[in-house]
PDB file of C-alpha atoms in Angstrom:
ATOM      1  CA  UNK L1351    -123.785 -51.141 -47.355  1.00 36.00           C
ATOM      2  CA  UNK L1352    -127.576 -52.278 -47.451  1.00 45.00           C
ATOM      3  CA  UNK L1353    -128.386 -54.886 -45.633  1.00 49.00           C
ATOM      4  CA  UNK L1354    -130.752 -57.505 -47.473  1.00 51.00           C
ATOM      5  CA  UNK L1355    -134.312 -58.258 -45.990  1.00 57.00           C
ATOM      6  CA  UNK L1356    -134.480 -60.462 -43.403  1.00 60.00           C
ATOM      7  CA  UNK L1357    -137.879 -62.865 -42.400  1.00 67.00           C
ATOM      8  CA  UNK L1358    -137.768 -64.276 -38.967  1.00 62.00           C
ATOM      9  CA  UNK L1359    -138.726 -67.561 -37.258  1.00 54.00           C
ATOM     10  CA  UNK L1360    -139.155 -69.769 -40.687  1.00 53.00           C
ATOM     11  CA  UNK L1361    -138.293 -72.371 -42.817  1.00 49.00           C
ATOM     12  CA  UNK L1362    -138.966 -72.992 -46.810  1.00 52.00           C
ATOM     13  CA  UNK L1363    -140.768 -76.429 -45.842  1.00 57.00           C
ATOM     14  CA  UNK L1364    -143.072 -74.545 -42.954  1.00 79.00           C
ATOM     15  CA  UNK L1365    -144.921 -71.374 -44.652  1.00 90.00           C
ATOM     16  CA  UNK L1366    -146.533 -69.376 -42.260  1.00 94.00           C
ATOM     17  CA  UNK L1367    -150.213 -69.904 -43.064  1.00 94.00           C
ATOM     18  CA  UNK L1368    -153.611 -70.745 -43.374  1.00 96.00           C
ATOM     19  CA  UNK L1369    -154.298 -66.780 -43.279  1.00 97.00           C
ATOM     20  CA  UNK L1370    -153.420 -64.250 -46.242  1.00 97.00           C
ATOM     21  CA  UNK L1371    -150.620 -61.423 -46.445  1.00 97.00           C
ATOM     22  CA  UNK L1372    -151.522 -58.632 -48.649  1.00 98.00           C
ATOM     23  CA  UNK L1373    -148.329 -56.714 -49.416  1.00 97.00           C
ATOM     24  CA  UNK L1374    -148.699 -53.225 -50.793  1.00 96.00           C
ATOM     25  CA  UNK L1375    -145.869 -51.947 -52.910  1.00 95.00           C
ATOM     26  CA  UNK L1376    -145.210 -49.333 -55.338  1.00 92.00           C
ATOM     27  CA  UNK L1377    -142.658 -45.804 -55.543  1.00 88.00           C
ATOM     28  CA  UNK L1378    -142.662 -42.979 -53.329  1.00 83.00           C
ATOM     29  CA  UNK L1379    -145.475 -40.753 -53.980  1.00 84.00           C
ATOM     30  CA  UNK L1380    -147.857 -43.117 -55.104  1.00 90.00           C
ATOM     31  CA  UNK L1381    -150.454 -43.236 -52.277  1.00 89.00           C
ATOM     32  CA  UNK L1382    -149.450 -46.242 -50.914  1.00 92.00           C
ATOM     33  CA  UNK L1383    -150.088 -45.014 -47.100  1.00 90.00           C
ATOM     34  CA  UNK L1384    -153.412 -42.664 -48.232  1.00 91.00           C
ATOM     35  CA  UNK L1385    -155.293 -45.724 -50.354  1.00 95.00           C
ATOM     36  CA  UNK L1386    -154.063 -48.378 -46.880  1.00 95.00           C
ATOM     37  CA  UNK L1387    -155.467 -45.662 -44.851  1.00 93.00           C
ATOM     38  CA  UNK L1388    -159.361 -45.666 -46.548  1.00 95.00           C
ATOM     39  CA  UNK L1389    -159.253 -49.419 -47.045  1.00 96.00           C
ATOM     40  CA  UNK L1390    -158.649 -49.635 -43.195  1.00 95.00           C
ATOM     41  CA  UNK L1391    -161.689 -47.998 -42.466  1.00 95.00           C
ATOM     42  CA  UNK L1392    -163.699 -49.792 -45.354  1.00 95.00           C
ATOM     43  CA  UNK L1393    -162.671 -52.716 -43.921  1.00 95.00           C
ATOM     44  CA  UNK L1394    -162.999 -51.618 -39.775  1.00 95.00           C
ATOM     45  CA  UNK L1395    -166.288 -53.865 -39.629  1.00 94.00           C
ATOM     46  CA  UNK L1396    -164.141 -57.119 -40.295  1.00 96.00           C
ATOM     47  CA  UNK L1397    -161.851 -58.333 -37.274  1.00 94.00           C
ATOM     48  CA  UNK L1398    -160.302 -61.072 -39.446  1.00 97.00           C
ATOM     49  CA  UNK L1399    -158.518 -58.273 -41.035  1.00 98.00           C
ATOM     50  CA  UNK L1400    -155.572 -56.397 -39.739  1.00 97.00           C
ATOM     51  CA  UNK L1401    -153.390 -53.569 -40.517  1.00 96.00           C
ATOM     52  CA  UNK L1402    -150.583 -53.539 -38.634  1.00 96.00           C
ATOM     53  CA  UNK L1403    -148.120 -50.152 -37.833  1.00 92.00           C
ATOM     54  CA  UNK L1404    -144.821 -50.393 -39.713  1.00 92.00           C
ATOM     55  CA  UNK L1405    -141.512 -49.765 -37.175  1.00 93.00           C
ATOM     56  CA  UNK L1406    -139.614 -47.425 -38.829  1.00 93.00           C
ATOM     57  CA  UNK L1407    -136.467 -45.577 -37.792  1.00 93.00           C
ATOM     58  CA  UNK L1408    -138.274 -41.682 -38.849  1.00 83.00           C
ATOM     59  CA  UNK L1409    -140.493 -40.328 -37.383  1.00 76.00           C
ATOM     60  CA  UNK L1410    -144.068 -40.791 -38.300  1.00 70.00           C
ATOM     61  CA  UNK L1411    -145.543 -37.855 -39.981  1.00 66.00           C
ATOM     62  CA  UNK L1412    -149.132 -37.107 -42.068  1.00 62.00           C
ATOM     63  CA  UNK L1413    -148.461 -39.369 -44.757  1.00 62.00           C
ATOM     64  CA  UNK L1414    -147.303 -42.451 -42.757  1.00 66.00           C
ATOM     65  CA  UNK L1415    -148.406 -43.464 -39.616  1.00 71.00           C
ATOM     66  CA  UNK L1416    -145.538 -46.050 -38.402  1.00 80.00           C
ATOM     67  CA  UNK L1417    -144.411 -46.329 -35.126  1.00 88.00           C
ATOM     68  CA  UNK L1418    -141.067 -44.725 -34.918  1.00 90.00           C
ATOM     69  CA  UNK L1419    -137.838 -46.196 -33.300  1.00 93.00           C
ATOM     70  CA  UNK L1420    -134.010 -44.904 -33.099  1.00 93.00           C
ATOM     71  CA  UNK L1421    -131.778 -46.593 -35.221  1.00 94.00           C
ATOM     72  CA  UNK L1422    -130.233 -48.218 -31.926  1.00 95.00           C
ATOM     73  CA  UNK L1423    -133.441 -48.979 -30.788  1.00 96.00           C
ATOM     74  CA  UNK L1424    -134.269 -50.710 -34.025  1.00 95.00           C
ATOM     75  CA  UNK L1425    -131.379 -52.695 -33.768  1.00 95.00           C
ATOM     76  CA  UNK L1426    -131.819 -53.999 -30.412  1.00 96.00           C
ATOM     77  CA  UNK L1427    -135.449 -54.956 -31.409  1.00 96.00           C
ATOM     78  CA  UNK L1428    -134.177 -56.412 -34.211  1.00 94.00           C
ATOM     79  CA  UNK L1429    -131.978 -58.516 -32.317  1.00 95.00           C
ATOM     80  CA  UNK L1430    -134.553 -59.454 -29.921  1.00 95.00           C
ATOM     81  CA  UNK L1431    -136.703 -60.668 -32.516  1.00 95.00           C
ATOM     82  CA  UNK L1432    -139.424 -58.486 -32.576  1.00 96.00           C
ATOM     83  CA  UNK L1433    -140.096 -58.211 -36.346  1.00 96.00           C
ATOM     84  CA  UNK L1434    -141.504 -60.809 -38.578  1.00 96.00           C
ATOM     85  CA  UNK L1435    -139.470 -58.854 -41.393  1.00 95.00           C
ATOM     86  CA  UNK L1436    -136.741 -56.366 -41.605  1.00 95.00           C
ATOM     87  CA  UNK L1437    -135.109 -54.441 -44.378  1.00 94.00           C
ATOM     88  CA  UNK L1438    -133.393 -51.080 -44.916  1.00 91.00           C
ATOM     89  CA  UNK L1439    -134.665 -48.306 -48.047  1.00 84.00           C
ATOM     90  CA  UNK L1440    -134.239 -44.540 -48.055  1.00 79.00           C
ATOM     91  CA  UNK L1441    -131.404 -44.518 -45.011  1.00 86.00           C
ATOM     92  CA  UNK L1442    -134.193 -45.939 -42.640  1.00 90.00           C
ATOM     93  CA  UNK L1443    -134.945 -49.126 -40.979  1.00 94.00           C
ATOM     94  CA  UNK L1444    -138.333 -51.065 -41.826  1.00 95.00           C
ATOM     95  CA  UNK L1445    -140.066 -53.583 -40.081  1.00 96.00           C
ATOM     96  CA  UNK L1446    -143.032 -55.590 -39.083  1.00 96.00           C
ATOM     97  CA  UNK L1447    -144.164 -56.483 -36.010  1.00 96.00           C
ATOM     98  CA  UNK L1448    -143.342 -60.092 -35.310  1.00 96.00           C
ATOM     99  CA  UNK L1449    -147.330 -60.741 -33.918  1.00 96.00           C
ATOM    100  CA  UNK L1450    -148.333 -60.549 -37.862  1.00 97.00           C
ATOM    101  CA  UNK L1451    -147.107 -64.463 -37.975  1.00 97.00           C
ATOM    102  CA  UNK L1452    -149.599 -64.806 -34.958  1.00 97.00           C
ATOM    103  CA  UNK L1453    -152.664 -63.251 -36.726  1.00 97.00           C
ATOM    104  CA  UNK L1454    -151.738 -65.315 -40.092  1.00 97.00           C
ATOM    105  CA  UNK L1455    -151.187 -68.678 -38.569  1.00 97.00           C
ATOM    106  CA  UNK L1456    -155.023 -67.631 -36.953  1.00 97.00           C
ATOM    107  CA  UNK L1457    -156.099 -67.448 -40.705  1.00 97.00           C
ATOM    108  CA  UNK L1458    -156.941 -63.105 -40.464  1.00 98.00           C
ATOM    109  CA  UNK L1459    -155.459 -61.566 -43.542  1.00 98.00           C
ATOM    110  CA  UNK L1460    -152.389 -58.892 -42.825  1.00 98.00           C
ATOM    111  CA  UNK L1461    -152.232 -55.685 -45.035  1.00 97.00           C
ATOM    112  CA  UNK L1462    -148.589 -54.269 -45.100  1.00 96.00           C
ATOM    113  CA  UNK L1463    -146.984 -51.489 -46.709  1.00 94.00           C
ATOM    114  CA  UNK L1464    -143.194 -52.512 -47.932  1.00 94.00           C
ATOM    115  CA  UNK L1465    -140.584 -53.033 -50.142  1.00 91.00           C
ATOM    116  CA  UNK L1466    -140.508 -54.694 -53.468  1.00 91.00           C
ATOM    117  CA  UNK L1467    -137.179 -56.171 -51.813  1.00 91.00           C
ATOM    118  CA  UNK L1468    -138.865 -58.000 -49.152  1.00 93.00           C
ATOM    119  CA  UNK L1469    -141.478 -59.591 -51.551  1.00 94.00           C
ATOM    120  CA  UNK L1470    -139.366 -62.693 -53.090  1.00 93.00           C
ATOM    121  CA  UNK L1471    -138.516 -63.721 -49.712  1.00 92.00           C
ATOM    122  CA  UNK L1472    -142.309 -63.554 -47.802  1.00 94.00           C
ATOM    123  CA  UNK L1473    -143.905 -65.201 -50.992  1.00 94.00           C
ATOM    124  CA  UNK L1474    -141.239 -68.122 -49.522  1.00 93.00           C
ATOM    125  CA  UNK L1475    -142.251 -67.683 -46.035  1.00 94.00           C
ATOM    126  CA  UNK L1476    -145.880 -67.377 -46.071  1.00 96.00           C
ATOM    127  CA  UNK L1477    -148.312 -69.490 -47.870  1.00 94.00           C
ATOM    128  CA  UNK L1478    -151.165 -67.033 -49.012  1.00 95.00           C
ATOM    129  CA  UNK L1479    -149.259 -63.897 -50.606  1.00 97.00           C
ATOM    130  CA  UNK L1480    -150.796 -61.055 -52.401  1.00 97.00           C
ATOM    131  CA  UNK L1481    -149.225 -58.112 -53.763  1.00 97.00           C
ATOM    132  CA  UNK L1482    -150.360 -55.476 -55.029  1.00 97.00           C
ATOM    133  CA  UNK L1483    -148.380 -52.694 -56.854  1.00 95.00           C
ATOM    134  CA  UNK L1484    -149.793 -48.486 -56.092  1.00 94.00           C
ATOM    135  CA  UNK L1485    -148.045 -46.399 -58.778  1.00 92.00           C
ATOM    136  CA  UNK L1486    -148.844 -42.768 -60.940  1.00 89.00           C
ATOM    137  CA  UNK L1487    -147.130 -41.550 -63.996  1.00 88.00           C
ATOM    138  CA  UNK L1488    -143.894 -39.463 -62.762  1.00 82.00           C
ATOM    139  CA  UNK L1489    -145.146 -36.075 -63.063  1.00 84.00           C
ATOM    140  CA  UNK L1490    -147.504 -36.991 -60.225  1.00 84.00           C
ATOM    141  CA  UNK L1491    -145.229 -38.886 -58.306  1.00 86.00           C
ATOM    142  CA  UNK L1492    -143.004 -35.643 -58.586  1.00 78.00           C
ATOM    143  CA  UNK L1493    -145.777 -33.554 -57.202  1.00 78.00           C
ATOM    144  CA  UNK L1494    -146.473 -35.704 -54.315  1.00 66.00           C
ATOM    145  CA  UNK L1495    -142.964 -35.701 -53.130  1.00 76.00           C
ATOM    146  CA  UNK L1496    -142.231 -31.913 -53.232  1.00 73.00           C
ATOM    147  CA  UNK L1497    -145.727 -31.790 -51.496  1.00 70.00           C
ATOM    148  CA  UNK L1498    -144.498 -34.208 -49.119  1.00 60.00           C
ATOM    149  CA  UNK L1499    -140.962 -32.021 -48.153  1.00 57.00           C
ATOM    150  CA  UNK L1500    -140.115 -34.815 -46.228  1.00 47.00           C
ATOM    151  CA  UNK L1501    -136.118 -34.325 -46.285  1.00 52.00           C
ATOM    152  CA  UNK L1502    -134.969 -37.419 -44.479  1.00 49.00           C
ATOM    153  CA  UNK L1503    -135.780 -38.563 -47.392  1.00 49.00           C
ATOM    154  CA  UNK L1504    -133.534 -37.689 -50.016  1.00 51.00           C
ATOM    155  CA  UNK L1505    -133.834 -35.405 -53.094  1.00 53.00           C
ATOM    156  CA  UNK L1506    -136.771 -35.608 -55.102  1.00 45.00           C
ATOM    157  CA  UNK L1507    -134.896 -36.321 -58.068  1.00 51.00           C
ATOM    158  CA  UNK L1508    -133.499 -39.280 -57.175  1.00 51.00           C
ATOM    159  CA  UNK L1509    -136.140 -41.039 -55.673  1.00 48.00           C
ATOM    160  CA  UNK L1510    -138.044 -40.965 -59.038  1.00 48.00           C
ATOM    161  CA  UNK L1511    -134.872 -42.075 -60.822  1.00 50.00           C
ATOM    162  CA  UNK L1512    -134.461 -45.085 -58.863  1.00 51.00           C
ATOM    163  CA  UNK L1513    -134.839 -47.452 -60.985  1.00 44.00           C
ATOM    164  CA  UNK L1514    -137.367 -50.717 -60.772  1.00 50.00           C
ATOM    165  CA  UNK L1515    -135.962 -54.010 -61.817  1.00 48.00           C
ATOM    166  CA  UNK L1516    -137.987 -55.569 -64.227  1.00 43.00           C
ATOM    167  CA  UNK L1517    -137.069 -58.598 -62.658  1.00 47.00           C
ATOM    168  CA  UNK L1518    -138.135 -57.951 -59.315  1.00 60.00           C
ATOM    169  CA  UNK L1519    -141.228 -59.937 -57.822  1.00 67.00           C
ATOM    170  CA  UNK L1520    -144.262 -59.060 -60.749  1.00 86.00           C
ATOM    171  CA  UNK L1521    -147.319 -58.018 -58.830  1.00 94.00           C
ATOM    172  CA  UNK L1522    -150.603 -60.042 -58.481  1.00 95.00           C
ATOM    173  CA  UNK L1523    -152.706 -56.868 -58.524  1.00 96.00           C
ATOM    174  CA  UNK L1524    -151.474 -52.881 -60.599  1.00 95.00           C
ATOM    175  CA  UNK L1525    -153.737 -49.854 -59.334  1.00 95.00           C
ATOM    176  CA  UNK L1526    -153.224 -46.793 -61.077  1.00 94.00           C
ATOM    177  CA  UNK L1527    -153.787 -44.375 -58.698  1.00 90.00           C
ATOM    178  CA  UNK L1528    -154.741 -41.341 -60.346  1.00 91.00           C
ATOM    179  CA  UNK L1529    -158.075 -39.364 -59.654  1.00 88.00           C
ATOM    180  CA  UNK L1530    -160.806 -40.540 -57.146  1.00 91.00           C
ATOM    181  CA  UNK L1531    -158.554 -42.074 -53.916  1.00 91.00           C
ATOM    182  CA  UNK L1532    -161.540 -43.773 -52.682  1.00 94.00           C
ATOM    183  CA  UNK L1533    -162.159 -45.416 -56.105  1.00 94.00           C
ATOM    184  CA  UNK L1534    -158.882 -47.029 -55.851  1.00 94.00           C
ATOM    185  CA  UNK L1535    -159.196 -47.536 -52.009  1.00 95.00           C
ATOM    186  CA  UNK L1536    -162.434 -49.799 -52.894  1.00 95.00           C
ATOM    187  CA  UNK L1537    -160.502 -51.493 -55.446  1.00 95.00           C
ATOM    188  CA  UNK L1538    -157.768 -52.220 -52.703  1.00 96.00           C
ATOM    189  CA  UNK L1539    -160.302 -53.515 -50.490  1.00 96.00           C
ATOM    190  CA  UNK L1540    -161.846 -55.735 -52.407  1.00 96.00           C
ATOM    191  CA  UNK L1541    -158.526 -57.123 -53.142  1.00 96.00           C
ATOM    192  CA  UNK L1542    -157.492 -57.236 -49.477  1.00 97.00           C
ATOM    193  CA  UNK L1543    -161.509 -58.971 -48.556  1.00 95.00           C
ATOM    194  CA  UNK L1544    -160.210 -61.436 -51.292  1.00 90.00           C
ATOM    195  CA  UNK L1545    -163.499 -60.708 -53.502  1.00 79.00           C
TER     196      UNK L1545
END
């Protein structure tokens, strides 16, 4: 059974604010963790902005730098609570650190990498919310994965047949990341420097 996405520490009536969450989503593949990477150091001359490392329970490779934790570890931190947000995709734990709240309430603007399933609830528990949606038609997203060979993943197959609900939280912001990463890595950080 998945467990649904949890937000710490908030009420509807008290969004976490006056700073801005940018939430990067999109499929496997897309170049969600490449186009994050070059916006970071785009943006490395601004210390209002922060990018902080995802806990995940795999370990971090080259195409995702997260900080990794056990499954039991991830639940005792989760009990503890040390994330801001939790949620489970792939087989794997996901979270983010719990200091993001601190650096929003201080009005710096977050940029995280996570799941479309998370999005409904931090649009409810933080008041400046931006999302932007990384994707590639499928043949590319198919190439990136076999490239990738990252097995504790899944097959291939079905991670590009998981399907997207059209209902799911729309995105504020689509990049089409196909050709030039650094074109689209200056689109995300203009997006992310809110200009």
């Amino acid at each position: 059974m998945t467990e649904a996405p949890t937000i710490s520490g908030h009420t509807a009536a008290a969004r976490i604010g006056p700073g801005r969450l940018v939430l990067v989503v999109g499929p496997s593949g897309a170049g969600k963790d490449t186009l994050i990477g070059l916006a970071r150091a785009a943006c490395a001359d601004d210390g209002n902005i922060v990018f902080p490392r995802r806990v995940v329970t795999r370990e971090a490779s080259s195409s995702e730098d997260n900080e990794h934790l056990s499954p039991e570890e991830f639940r005792r931190a989760r009990t503890r609570g040390d994330f801001a947000v939790h949620w489970e995709a792939h087989g794997h734990g996901y979270g983010l650190p719990a200091a993001i709240d601190d650096d929003i309430r201080a009005g710096r603007t977050v940029v995280a990498n996570v799941s479309r399933t998370v999005v409904d609830a931090m649009r409810g528990a933080y008041g400046g919310v931006t999302v932007v949606s990384i994707t590639a038609p499928s043949e590319i997203l198919g190439q990136r994965l076999a490239a990738r060979a990252r097995g504790s993943d899944g097959r291939v197959a079905d991670r590009l047949s998981r399907s997207i609900d059209a209902d799911a939280a729309p995105p504020d912001v689509v990049i089409m990341n196909v050709g030039s990463a650094e074109d689209h890595a200056l689109e995300l950080s203009r997006v992310i420097r809110g200009v």
